[in-house]
PDB file of C-alpha atoms and ligand atoms in Angstrom:
ATOM      1  CA  MET A  18      42.090 110.032  47.221  1.00 91.00           C
ATOM      2  CA  LYS A  19      43.372 107.702  49.924  1.00 95.00           C
ATOM      3  CA  ALA A  20      44.101 110.745  52.113  1.00 97.00           C
ATOM      4  CA  TYR A  21      40.387 111.576  52.167  1.00 98.00           C
ATOM      5  CA  LEU A  22      39.370 108.018  53.058  1.00 98.00           C
ATOM      6  CA  ASP A  23      42.049 107.935  55.786  1.00 98.00           C
ATOM      7  CA  LEU A  24      40.567 111.139  57.212  1.00 98.00           C
ATOM      8  CA  LEU A  25      37.087 109.567  57.338  1.00 98.00           C
ATOM      9  CA  LYS A  26      38.558 106.527  59.131  1.00 98.00           C
ATOM     10  CA  ASP A  27      40.489 108.755  61.568  1.00 98.00           C
ATOM     11  CA  ILE A  28      37.312 110.672  62.480  1.00 98.00           C
ATOM     12  CA  LEU A  29      35.281 107.493  62.992  1.00 98.00           C
ATOM     13  CA  GLU A  30      38.037 105.836  65.051  1.00 98.00           C
ATOM     14  CA  ASN A  31      39.263 108.800  67.098  1.00 98.00           C
ATOM     15  CA  GLY A  32      36.440 111.332  67.033  1.00 98.00           C
ATOM     16  CA  SER A  33      34.473 112.670  69.989  1.00 98.00           C
ATOM     17  CA  GLN A  34      30.713 113.122  69.951  1.00 98.00           C
ATOM     18  CA  LYS A  35      30.177 116.856  69.845  1.00 98.00           C
ATOM     19  CA  GLY A  36      27.041 118.958  69.661  1.00 96.00           C
ATOM     20  CA  ASP A  37      26.986 121.749  67.120  1.00 96.00           C
ATOM     21  CA  ARG A  38      25.229 124.952  66.064  1.00 96.00           C
ATOM     22  CA  THR A  39      22.903 123.133  63.642  1.00 96.00           C
ATOM     23  CA  GLY A  40      21.585 120.695  66.266  1.00 97.00           C
ATOM     24  CA  THR A  41      22.512 117.586  64.210  1.00 98.00           C
ATOM     25  CA  GLY A  42      25.529 116.544  66.282  1.00 98.00           C
ATOM     26  CA  THR A  43      28.877 115.381  64.931  1.00 98.00           C
ATOM     27  CA  VAL A  44      31.826 113.060  65.428  1.00 98.00           C
ATOM     28  CA  SER A  45      34.761 115.418  65.471  1.00 98.00           C
ATOM     29  CA  VAL A  46      38.568 115.616  65.627  1.00 98.00           C
ATOM     30  CA  PHE A  47      40.713 118.744  65.830  1.00 98.00           C
ATOM     31  CA  GLY A  48      43.782 119.650  63.801  1.00 98.00           C
ATOM     32  CA  ARG A  49      44.451 117.450  60.790  1.00 98.00           C
ATOM     33  CA  GLN A  50      46.254 117.915  57.477  1.00 98.00           C
ATOM     34  CA  ILE A  51      46.044 116.224  54.090  1.00 98.00           C
ATOM     35  CA  ARG A  52      48.029 117.089  50.955  1.00 98.00           C
ATOM     36  CA  PHE A  53      47.761 116.533  47.230  1.00 98.00           C
ATOM     37  CA  ASP A  54      50.516 116.798  44.614  1.00 98.00           C
ATOM     38  CA  LEU A  55      48.660 118.520  41.784  1.00 98.00           C
ATOM     39  CA  ASN A  56      50.937 116.788  39.256  1.00 98.00           C
ATOM     40  CA  GLU A  57      49.466 113.413  40.237  1.00 98.00           C
ATOM     41  CA  GLY A  58      45.982 114.137  38.884  1.00 98.00           C
ATOM     42  CA  PHE A  59      43.071 116.329  39.863  1.00 98.00           C
ATOM     43  CA  PRO A  60      41.916 115.564  43.431  1.00 98.00           C
ATOM     44  CA  MET A  61      38.262 114.692  42.902  1.00 98.00           C
ATOM     45  CA  VAL A  62      36.764 112.234  45.386  1.00 98.00           C
ATOM     46  CA  THR A  63      36.074 109.022  43.423  1.00 98.00           C
ATOM     47  CA  THR A  64      34.247 106.994  46.084  1.00 98.00           C
ATOM     48  CA  LYS A  65      31.077 108.971  45.294  1.00 98.00           C
ATOM     49  CA  LYS A  66      30.204 111.003  42.214  1.00 98.00           C
ATOM     50  CA  LEU A  67      30.959 114.697  42.738  1.00 98.00           C
ATOM     51  CA  HIS A  68      29.052 117.445  40.976  1.00 95.00           C
ATOM     52  CA  LEU A  69      31.905 119.410  39.409  1.00 96.00           C
ATOM     53  CA  LYS A  70      29.533 121.958  37.877  1.00 98.00           C
ATOM     54  CA  SER A  71      28.582 123.288  41.326  1.00 98.00           C
ATOM     55  CA  ILE A  72      32.251 123.457  42.343  1.00 98.00           C
ATOM     56  CA  VAL A  73      33.337 125.425  39.252  1.00 98.00           C
ATOM     57  CA  HIS A  74      30.440 127.865  39.369  1.00 98.00           C
ATOM     58  CA  GLU A  75      30.938 128.456  43.096  1.00 98.00           C
ATOM     59  CA  LEU A  76      34.642 129.225  42.546  1.00 98.00           C
ATOM     60  CA  LEU A  77      33.922 131.612  39.644  1.00 98.00           C
ATOM     61  CA  TRP A  78      31.323 133.261  41.873  1.00 98.00           C
ATOM     62  CA  PHE A  79      33.912 133.825  44.639  1.00 98.00           C
ATOM     63  CA  ILE A  80      36.398 135.210  42.094  1.00 98.00           C
ATOM     64  CA  ASN A  81      33.748 137.583  40.770  1.00 98.00           C
ATOM     65  CA  GLY A  82      33.335 138.989  44.266  1.00 98.00           C
ATOM     66  CA  ASP A  83      29.679 138.008  44.140  1.00 98.00           C
ATOM     67  CA  THR A  84      27.720 137.336  47.351  1.00 98.00           C
ATOM     68  CA  ASN A  85      24.208 136.964  45.942  1.00 98.00           C
ATOM     69  CA  ILE A  86      22.938 133.494  44.959  1.00 98.00           C
ATOM     70  CA  LYS A  87      21.361 134.706  41.696  1.00 98.00           C
ATOM     71  CA  TYR A  88      24.390 133.758  39.543  1.00 98.00           C
ATOM     72  CA  LEU A  89      24.531 130.314  41.184  1.00 98.00           C
ATOM     73  CA  ASN A  90      20.796 129.691  40.782  1.00 98.00           C
ATOM     74  CA  ASP A  91      20.846 130.902  37.154  1.00 98.00           C
ATOM     75  CA  ASN A  92      23.380 128.128  36.603  1.00 98.00           C
ATOM     76  CA  GLY A  93      21.416 125.481  38.494  1.00 98.00           C
ATOM     77  CA  VAL A  94      23.565 125.577  41.645  1.00 98.00           C
ATOM     78  CA  LYS A  95      21.531 125.485  44.861  1.00 97.00           C
ATOM     79  CA  ILE A  96      24.200 124.810  47.494  1.00 97.00           C
ATOM     80  CA  TRP A  97      24.024 128.274  49.101  1.00 98.00           C
ATOM     81  CA  ASN A  98      20.226 128.764  48.976  1.00 98.00           C
ATOM     82  CA  ALA A  99      19.499 127.716  52.559  1.00 97.00           C
ATOM     83  CA  TRP A 100      21.488 130.650  53.996  1.00 97.00           C
ATOM     84  CA  ALA A 101      20.404 133.491  51.681  1.00 98.00           C
ATOM     85  CA  ASP A 102      17.799 136.162  52.493  1.00 97.00           C
ATOM     86  CA  GLU A 103      14.679 136.853  50.387  1.00 97.00           C
ATOM     87  CA  ASN A 104      16.776 138.908  47.929  1.00 98.00           C
ATOM     88  CA  GLY A 105      19.341 136.139  47.555  1.00 98.00           C
ATOM     89  CA  ASP A 106      21.943 138.000  49.604  1.00 98.00           C
ATOM     90  CA  LEU A 107      24.406 136.274  51.950  1.00 98.00           C
ATOM     91  CA  GLY A 108      26.067 139.394  53.336  1.00 98.00           C
ATOM     92  CA  PRO A 109      29.845 140.005  53.053  1.00 98.00           C
ATOM     93  CA  VAL A 110      30.910 136.347  52.608  1.00 98.00           C
ATOM     94  CA  TYR A 111      33.923 134.978  50.653  1.00 98.00           C
ATOM     95  CA  GLY A 112      33.666 136.973  47.409  1.00 98.00           C
ATOM     96  CA  ALA A 113      33.351 140.270  49.273  1.00 98.00           C
ATOM     97  CA  GLN A 114      36.366 139.582  51.499  1.00 98.00           C
ATOM     98  CA  TRP A 115      38.525 138.258  48.646  1.00 98.00           C
ATOM     99  CA  ARG A 116      37.931 141.223  46.321  1.00 98.00           C
ATOM    100  CA  ASN A 117      36.957 144.093  48.613  1.00 98.00           C
ATOM    101  CA  TRP A 118      38.105 143.283  52.132  1.00 98.00           C
ATOM    102  CA  ASN A 119      35.944 144.896  54.806  1.00 97.00           C
ATOM    103  CA  GLY A 120      34.434 147.093  52.068  1.00 97.00           C
ATOM    104  CA  GLU A 121      37.730 149.011  51.989  1.00 97.00           C
ATOM    105  CA  GLY A 122      38.608 148.374  48.357  1.00 97.00           C
ATOM    106  CA  ILE A 123      41.416 145.940  49.266  1.00 98.00           C
ATOM    107  CA  ASP A 124      41.543 143.373  46.454  1.00 98.00           C
ATOM    108  CA  GLN A 125      43.375 140.476  48.101  1.00 98.00           C
ATOM    109  CA  LEU A 126      43.155 138.269  45.017  1.00 98.00           C
ATOM    110  CA  ALA A 127      44.637 140.900  42.684  1.00 98.00           C
ATOM    111  CA  ASN A 128      47.414 141.411  45.255  1.00 98.00           C
ATOM    112  CA  VAL A 129      48.130 137.655  45.279  1.00 98.00           C
ATOM    113  CA  VAL A 130      48.431 137.594  41.475  1.00 98.00           C
ATOM    114  CA  ASP A 131      50.750 140.610  41.578  1.00 98.00           C
ATOM    115  CA  GLN A 132      52.985 139.059  44.250  1.00 98.00           C
ATOM    116  CA  LEU A 133      53.115 135.643  42.566  1.00 98.00           C
ATOM    117  CA  LYS A 134      54.268 137.327  39.365  1.00 98.00           C
ATOM    118  CA  ASN A 135      56.600 139.936  40.815  1.00 98.00           C
ATOM    119  CA  ASN A 136      57.717 138.764  44.251  1.00 98.00           C
ATOM    120  CA  PRO A 137      57.249 134.992  44.443  1.00 98.00           C
ATOM    121  CA  ASN A 138      59.616 134.558  47.427  1.00 98.00           C
ATOM    122  CA  ASN A 139      57.259 136.645  49.532  1.00 98.00           C
ATOM    123  CA  ARG A 140      56.063 134.823  52.661  1.00 98.00           C
ATOM    124  CA  ARG A 141      53.003 137.047  52.932  1.00 98.00           C
ATOM    125  CA  ILE A 142      51.029 135.898  49.887  1.00 98.00           C
ATOM    126  CA  ILE A 143      47.762 135.440  51.704  1.00 98.00           C
ATOM    127  CA  ILE A 144      44.022 135.776  51.299  1.00 98.00           C
ATOM    128  CA  SER A 145      42.071 136.012  54.539  1.00 98.00           C
ATOM    129  CA  ALA A 146      38.328 135.602  54.344  1.00 98.00           C
ATOM    130  CA  TRP A 147      38.168 135.898  58.140  1.00 98.00           C
ATOM    131  CA  ASN A 148      36.889 139.323  59.141  1.00 98.00           C
ATOM    132  CA  PRO A 149      35.819 139.687  62.786  1.00 97.00           C
ATOM    133  CA  SER A 150      33.839 142.836  62.013  1.00 97.00           C
ATOM    134  CA  VAL A 151      31.230 140.932  59.966  1.00 98.00           C
ATOM    135  CA  MET A 152      30.676 137.945  62.265  1.00 98.00           C
ATOM    136  CA  PRO A 153      26.974 137.127  62.577  1.00 97.00           C
ATOM    137  CA  ASP A 154      25.086 137.265  65.875  1.00 97.00           C
ATOM    138  CA  THR A 155      23.963 133.647  66.228  1.00 93.00           C
ATOM    139  CA  SER A 156      20.917 134.660  68.289  1.00 96.00           C
ATOM    140  CA  LEU A 157      19.543 136.263  65.089  1.00 97.00           C
ATOM    141  CA  SER A 158      18.407 134.585  61.850  1.00 96.00           C
ATOM    142  CA  PHE A 159      20.645 134.445  58.748  1.00 97.00           C
ATOM    143  CA  SER A 160      18.542 137.152  57.035  1.00 97.00           C
ATOM    144  CA  GLU A 161      18.527 139.426  60.121  1.00 98.00           C
ATOM    145  CA  ASN A 162      22.312 139.228  60.167  1.00 98.00           C
ATOM    146  CA  VAL A 163      22.474 140.041  56.449  1.00 98.00           C
ATOM    147  CA  ALA A 164      20.165 143.032  57.032  1.00 98.00           C
ATOM    148  CA  ASN A 165      22.627 144.202  59.707  1.00 98.00           C
ATOM    149  CA  GLY A 166      25.524 144.060  57.233  1.00 97.00           C
ATOM    150  CA  LYS A 167      26.896 140.820  58.704  1.00 98.00           C
ATOM    151  CA  ALA A 168      27.776 137.588  56.901  1.00 98.00           C
ATOM    152  CA  ALA A 169      25.080 134.875  56.986  1.00 97.00           C
ATOM    153  CA  LEU A 170      27.812 132.341  57.857  1.00 96.00           C
ATOM    154  CA  PRO A 171      31.384 133.073  58.933  1.00 97.00           C
ATOM    155  CA  PRO A 172      33.885 131.637  56.426  1.00 98.00           C
ATOM    156  CA  CYS A 173      34.856 128.000  56.907  1.00 98.00           C
ATOM    157  CA  HIS A 174      37.770 128.071  54.457  1.00 97.00           C
ATOM    158  CA  ALA A 175      39.220 131.108  56.092  1.00 97.00           C
ATOM    159  CA  PHE A 176      42.937 131.580  55.440  1.00 98.00           C
ATOM    160  CA  ILE A 177      44.857 130.790  52.252  1.00 98.00           C
ATOM    161  CA  GLN A 178      48.620 131.051  51.755  1.00 98.00           C
ATOM    162  CA  PHE A 179      50.509 130.640  48.491  1.00 99.00           C
ATOM    163  CA  TYR A 180      54.128 129.520  48.170  1.00 99.00           C
ATOM    164  CA  VAL A 181      56.489 129.374  45.209  1.00 98.00           C
ATOM    165  CA  ALA A 182      59.675 127.275  45.109  1.00 98.00           C
ATOM    166  CA  ASP A 183      61.490 125.807  42.099  1.00 98.00           C
ATOM    167  CA  GLY A 184      58.969 127.581  39.876  1.00 98.00           C
ATOM    168  CA  LYS A 185      56.084 125.595  41.377  1.00 98.00           C
ATOM    169  CA  LEU A 186      53.006 127.080  43.028  1.00 99.00           C
ATOM    170  CA  SER A 187      51.628 125.512  46.192  1.00 99.00           C
ATOM    171  CA  CYS A 188      48.608 126.541  48.232  1.00 99.00           C
ATOM    172  CA  GLN A 189      47.766 125.860  51.845  1.00 99.00           C
ATOM    173  CA  LEU A 190      44.269 126.378  53.189  1.00 98.00           C
ATOM    174  CA  TYR A 191      43.286 126.607  56.828  1.00 98.00           C
ATOM    175  CA  GLN A 192      39.687 125.449  57.179  1.00 98.00           C
ATOM    176  CA  ARG A 193      38.390 126.206  60.683  1.00 98.00           C
ATOM    177  CA  SER A 194      35.308 123.980  60.355  1.00 98.00           C
ATOM    178  CA  ALA A 195      34.845 121.153  57.892  1.00 98.00           C
ATOM    179  CA  ASP A 196      31.830 118.999  57.000  1.00 98.00           C
ATOM    180  CA  VAL A 197      33.876 116.040  55.851  1.00 98.00           C
ATOM    181  CA  PHE A 198      31.126 114.309  53.866  1.00 98.00           C
ATOM    182  CA  LEU A 199      29.518 117.243  51.971  1.00 98.00           C
ATOM    183  CA  GLY A 200      31.812 120.257  52.161  1.00 98.00           C
ATOM    184  CA  VAL A 201      35.335 118.821  52.130  1.00 98.00           C
ATOM    185  CA  PRO A 202      35.188 117.052  48.716  1.00 98.00           C
ATOM    186  CA  PHE A 203      33.985 120.392  47.278  1.00 98.00           C
ATOM    187  CA  ASN A 204      36.662 122.368  49.124  1.00 98.00           C
ATOM    188  CA  ILE A 205      39.537 120.099  47.960  1.00 98.00           C
ATOM    189  CA  ALA A 206      38.513 120.278  44.295  1.00 98.00           C
ATOM    190  CA  SER A 207      37.807 124.003  44.507  1.00 98.00           C
ATOM    191  CA  TYR A 208      41.208 124.939  45.962  1.00 98.00           C
ATOM    192  CA  ALA A 209      43.041 122.551  43.643  1.00 98.00           C
ATOM    193  CA  LEU A 210      41.344 124.287  40.718  1.00 98.00           C
ATOM    194  CA  PHE A 211      42.004 127.766  42.132  1.00 99.00           C
ATOM    195  CA  THR A 212      45.719 126.886  42.462  1.00 99.00           C
ATOM    196  CA  MET A 213      45.816 125.633  38.866  1.00 98.00           C
ATOM    197  CA  MET A 214      44.163 128.830  37.621  1.00 99.00           C
ATOM    198  CA  LEU A 215      46.638 131.021  39.508  1.00 99.00           C
ATOM    199  CA  ALA A 216      49.581 128.931  38.281  1.00 98.00           C
ATOM    200  CA  GLN A 217      48.441 129.385  34.678  1.00 98.00           C
ATOM    201  CA  VAL A 218      47.978 133.149  34.886  1.00 98.00           C
ATOM    202  CA  CYS A 219      51.268 133.605  36.759  1.00 98.00           C
ATOM    203  CA  ASP A 220      53.282 131.260  34.492  1.00 98.00           C
ATOM    204  CA  LEU A 221      54.116 128.820  37.286  1.00 98.00           C
ATOM    205  CA  GLU A 222      54.219 125.032  37.391  1.00 98.00           C
ATOM    206  CA  LEU A 223      52.030 123.070  39.785  1.00 98.00           C
ATOM    207  CA  GLY A 224      53.069 122.207  43.322  1.00 98.00           C
ATOM    208  CA  GLU A 225      50.874 120.912  46.134  1.00 98.00           C
ATOM    209  CA  PHE A 226      47.544 121.712  47.706  1.00 98.00           C
ATOM    210  CA  VAL A 227      47.895 121.388  51.493  1.00 99.00           C
ATOM    211  CA  HIS A 228      44.609 121.246  53.383  1.00 98.00           C
ATOM    212  CA  SER A 229      44.789 121.987  57.107  1.00 98.00           C
ATOM    213  CA  PHE A 230      41.744 121.564  59.296  1.00 98.00           C
ATOM    214  CA  GLY A 231      40.534 122.857  62.643  1.00 98.00           C
ATOM    215  CA  ASP A 232      37.276 121.118  63.688  1.00 98.00           C
ATOM    216  CA  VAL A 233      36.820 118.419  61.061  1.00 98.00           C
ATOM    217  CA  HIS A 234      33.608 116.541  61.618  1.00 98.00           C
ATOM    218  CA  LEU A 235      31.244 113.933  60.303  1.00 98.00           C
ATOM    219  CA  TYR A 236      27.619 114.836  60.962  1.00 98.00           C
ATOM    220  CA  ASN A 237      25.793 112.034  62.750  1.00 98.00           C
ATOM    221  CA  ASN A 238      23.425 111.681  59.770  1.00 98.00           C
ATOM    222  CA  HIS A 239      26.374 111.049  57.397  1.00 98.00           C
ATOM    223  CA  ILE A 240      27.949 108.088  59.194  1.00 98.00           C
ATOM    224  CA  GLU A 241      26.448 105.367  56.990  1.00 98.00           C
ATOM    225  CA  GLN A 242      27.411 107.341  53.881  1.00 98.00           C
ATOM    226  CA  ALA A 243      31.003 107.598  55.114  1.00 98.00           C
ATOM    227  CA  GLN A 244      31.129 103.853  55.840  1.00 98.00           C
ATOM    228  CA  LEU A 245      29.819 103.090  52.364  1.00 98.00           C
ATOM    229  CA  GLN A 246      32.562 105.264  50.866  1.00 98.00           C
ATOM    230  CA  MET A 247      35.206 103.529  52.970  1.00 97.00           C
ATOM    231  CA  SER A 248      34.025 100.149  51.622  1.00 98.00           C
ATOM    232  CA  ARG A 249      34.646 101.318  48.041  1.00 98.00           C
ATOM    233  CA  GLU A 250      37.957 101.093  46.170  1.00 97.00           C
ATOM    234  CA  PRO A 251      39.224 104.526  45.062  1.00 97.00           C
ATOM    235  CA  LYS A 252      39.625 104.972  41.286  1.00 98.00           C
ATOM    236  CA  PRO A 253      42.520 106.637  39.437  1.00 98.00           C
ATOM    237  CA  LEU A 254      42.392 110.434  39.476  1.00 98.00           C
ATOM    238  CA  PRO A 255      41.131 112.406  36.484  1.00 98.00           C
ATOM    239  CA  THR A 256      42.988 115.248  34.751  1.00 98.00           C
ATOM    240  CA  MET A 257      41.765 118.841  34.707  1.00 98.00           C
ATOM    241  CA  LYS A 258      42.372 120.881  31.560  1.00 98.00           C
ATOM    242  CA  LEU A 259      42.238 124.673  31.555  1.00 98.00           C
ATOM    243  CA  ASN A 260      41.883 126.716  28.396  1.00 98.00           C
ATOM    244  CA  PRO A 261      45.515 127.838  27.929  1.00 98.00           C
ATOM    245  CA  ALA A 262      44.414 131.082  26.254  1.00 98.00           C
ATOM    246  CA  ILE A 263      43.200 132.526  29.578  1.00 98.00           C
ATOM    247  CA  LYS A 264      45.880 134.754  31.077  1.00 98.00           C
ATOM    248  CA  THR A 265      44.023 136.718  33.769  1.00 98.00           C
ATOM    249  CA  ILE A 266      42.350 135.407  36.915  1.00 98.00           C
ATOM    250  CA  ASP A 267      39.162 137.309  36.010  1.00 98.00           C
ATOM    251  CA  GLY A 268      39.142 135.887  32.488  1.00 98.00           C
ATOM    252  CA  PHE A 269      37.958 132.318  33.219  1.00 98.00           C
ATOM    253  CA  LYS A 270      34.475 131.153  32.258  1.00 98.00           C
ATOM    254  CA  PHE A 271      32.735 127.854  32.958  1.00 98.00           C
ATOM    255  CA  GLU A 272      33.566 126.615  29.430  1.00 98.00           C
ATOM    256  CA  ASP A 273      37.306 126.999  30.078  1.00 98.00           C
ATOM    257  CA  PHE A 274      37.458 123.873  32.258  1.00 98.00           C
ATOM    258  CA  GLU A 275      37.415 120.275  31.117  1.00 98.00           C
ATOM    259  CA  LEU A 276      37.720 117.287  33.415  1.00 98.00           C
ATOM    260  CA  VAL A 277      39.082 114.286  31.551  1.00 98.00           C
ATOM    261  CA  GLY A 278      38.836 110.674  32.698  1.00 98.00           C
ATOM    262  CA  TYR A 279      36.737 111.090  35.848  1.00 98.00           C
ATOM    263  CA  GLU A 280      35.843 107.587  37.054  1.00 98.00           C
ATOM    264  CA  PHE A 281      33.589 107.383  40.097  1.00 98.00           C
ATOM    265  CA  HIS A 282      31.340 105.234  42.234  1.00 98.00           C
ATOM    266  CA  PRO A 283      27.626 106.203  42.354  1.00 98.00           C
ATOM    267  CA  HIS A 284      26.546 109.419  44.042  1.00 98.00           C
ATOM    268  CA  ILE A 285      25.598 109.155  47.748  1.00 98.00           C
ATOM    269  CA  LYS A 286      22.955 111.483  49.141  1.00 98.00           C
ATOM    270  CA  GLY A 287      23.322 113.256  52.466  1.00 98.00           C
ATOM    271  CA  ALA A 288      21.234 115.954  54.115  1.00 98.00           C
ATOM    272  CA  VAL A 289      22.954 119.288  54.695  1.00 98.00           C
ATOM    273  CA  SER A 290      22.770 120.661  58.238  1.00 98.00           C
ATOM    274  CA  VAL A 291      21.719 124.313  58.202  1.00 97.00           C
TER     275      VAL A 291
HETATM  276  N1  MHF B  14      26.594 121.895  56.957  1.00 79.68           N
HETATM  277  C1  MHF B  14      27.203 122.530  55.951  1.00 79.68           C
HETATM  278  N2  MHF B  14      28.077 121.859  55.174  1.00 79.68           N
HETATM  279  C2  MHF B  14      28.689 122.486  54.149  1.00 79.68           C
HETATM  280  O1  MHF B  14      29.500 121.817  53.459  1.00 79.68           O
HETATM  281  C3  MHF B  14      28.419 123.861  53.908  1.00 79.68           C
HETATM  282  C4  MHF B  14      27.500 124.530  54.739  1.00 79.68           C
HETATM  283  N3  MHF B  14      26.906 123.844  55.752  1.00 79.68           N
HETATM  284  N4  MHF B  14      27.193 125.831  54.554  1.00 79.68           N
HETATM  285  C5  MHF B  14      27.829 126.630  53.546  1.00 79.68           C
HETATM  286  C6  MHF B  14      28.392 125.837  52.433  1.00 79.68           C
HETATM  287  C7  MHF B  14      27.461 125.313  51.387  1.00 79.68           C
HETATM  288  N5  MHF B  14      28.153 124.097  50.949  1.00 79.68           N
HETATM  289  C8  MHF B  14      27.486 122.984  50.477  1.00 79.68           C
HETATM  290  C9  MHF B  14      26.126 122.876  50.639  1.00 79.68           C
HETATM  291  C10 MHF B  14      25.456 121.771  50.139  1.00 79.68           C
HETATM  292  C11 MHF B  14      26.163 120.785  49.478  1.00 79.68           C
HETATM  293  C12 MHF B  14      25.409 119.630  48.904  1.00 79.68           C
HETATM  294  O2  MHF B  14      24.228 119.477  49.157  1.00 79.68           O
HETATM  295  N6  MHF B  14      26.030 118.787  48.113  1.00 79.68           N
HETATM  296  C13 MHF B  14      25.374 117.673  47.476  1.00 79.68           C
HETATM  297  C14 MHF B  14      24.713 118.090  46.196  1.00 79.68           C
HETATM  298  C15 MHF B  14      25.651 118.774  45.240  1.00 79.68           C
HETATM  299  C16 MHF B  14      25.016 119.648  44.189  1.00 79.68           C
HETATM  300  O3  MHF B  14      23.810 119.930  44.215  1.00 79.68           O
HETATM  301  O4  MHF B  14      25.762 120.051  43.322  1.00 79.68           O
HETATM  302  C17 MHF B  14      26.430 116.581  47.259  1.00 79.68           C
HETATM  303  O5  MHF B  14      26.031 115.424  47.149  1.00 79.68           O
HETATM  304  O6  MHF B  14      27.624 116.894  47.195  1.00 79.68           O
HETATM  305  C18 MHF B  14      27.541 120.899  49.313  1.00 79.68           C
HETATM  306  C19 MHF B  14      28.183 121.999  49.813  1.00 79.68           C
HETATM  307  C20 MHF B  14      29.390 123.973  51.658  1.00 79.68           C
HETATM  308  N7  MHF B  14      29.028 124.596  52.881  1.00 79.68           N
HETATM  309  O1  LIG B  15      33.005 125.410  52.319  1.00 79.68           O
HETATM  310  C1  LIG B  15      32.485 124.970  53.356  1.00 79.68           C
HETATM  311  C2  LIG B  15      31.537 125.707  54.049  1.00 79.68           C
HETATM  312  C3  LIG B  15      30.998 125.167  55.154  1.00 79.68           C
HETATM  313  N1  LIG B  15      31.382 123.952  55.611  1.00 79.68           N
HETATM  314  C4  LIG B  15      30.712 123.389  56.804  1.00 79.68           C
HETATM  315  C5  LIG B  15      31.475 123.250  58.076  1.00 79.68           C
HETATM  316  C6  LIG B  15      30.362 123.227  59.112  1.00 79.68           C
HETATM  317  O2  LIG B  15      29.797 121.913  59.134  1.00 79.68           O
HETATM  318  C7  LIG B  15      29.348 124.201  58.534  1.00 79.68           C
HETATM  319  C8  LIG B  15      29.483 125.592  59.076  1.00 79.68           C
HETATM  320  O3  LIG B  15      29.044 125.664  60.389  1.00 79.68           O
HETATM  321  P1  LIG B  15      29.806 126.511  61.528  1.00 79.68           P
HETATM  322  O4  LIG B  15      28.935 126.360  62.740  1.00 79.68           O
HETATM  323  O5  LIG B  15      29.878 127.918  61.046  1.00 79.68           O
HETATM  324  O6  LIG B  15      31.164 125.907  61.718  1.00 79.68           O
HETATM  325  O7  LIG B  15      29.613 124.220  57.148  1.00 79.68           O
HETATM  326  C9  LIG B  15      32.322 123.222  54.917  1.00 79.68           C
HETATM  327  O8  LIG B  15      32.689 122.082  55.290  1.00 79.68           O
HETATM  328  N2  LIG B  15      32.856 123.764  53.811  1.00 79.68           N
END
């Protein structure tokens, strides 16, 4: 995970101080890209312990088209609680856009599976979570926006393209806004896993996960945590095993994933800016 540590260093060395919506303030750079060959191990950050359970449940929750935190909370995952309304709703966030874009019955994920299987040379194999018609009004609260049919937060990982060459599946994500200490380690593992799941159900080998960033920032209250990570030696990457019996993208359950050989340095706490 040298690419991740290099990104932290780049932000600390080249970043500008920038205010932000949450009021915390960040050190920020614009326009960066990191890439991971998925044949070289599963890209889990090793310089702090990552909570894979939250990552897997969140991904299954997106795939289910779910936008209420109940499923996450029932499985002990609290990472979306701060933005949900009193009923647990987040409005039309990722799951809604992936499986039922704009409420129009457009299932982008099913279309991706179909194209990967039947038309892999296609240059239009895309999922867009970005939907201008559900952008929140930032002068209102999260729950007021949800009540108005808007998303509590606009998507950060917004645009995903898949690519097949030589029988290998690659994925590129455009992330418009990236919390490099808390969100990015989750996002890398999540999209690596998503690519592996799609490769399995579409009978493809693994290619790369390419992660492109817009505003990639370190919150000012995460600087010491980032420096501690940079002082640590990365460990070899683990291997992710998927239950080979699963042949549909909707067929995966939590028990179908096994991470083997994850070596890590101790967890590092950091407050999330809401
Ligand atoms: N400021 C901010 N950063 C984010 O990364 C982020 C948001 N907001 N809002 C929407 C989602 C929610 N995400 C989150 C929220 C919290 C954690 C977090 O607290 N992580 C801790 C605990 C992990 C756990 O409980 O499983 C960590 O140490 O990684 C991670 C991702 C990613 N997104
Ligand atoms: O998957 C995610 C979701 C969110 N983030 C971060 C990026 C920003 O720090 C905040 C969102 O705030 P905006 O003002 O809407 O940009 O959440 C992430 O890194 N990964």
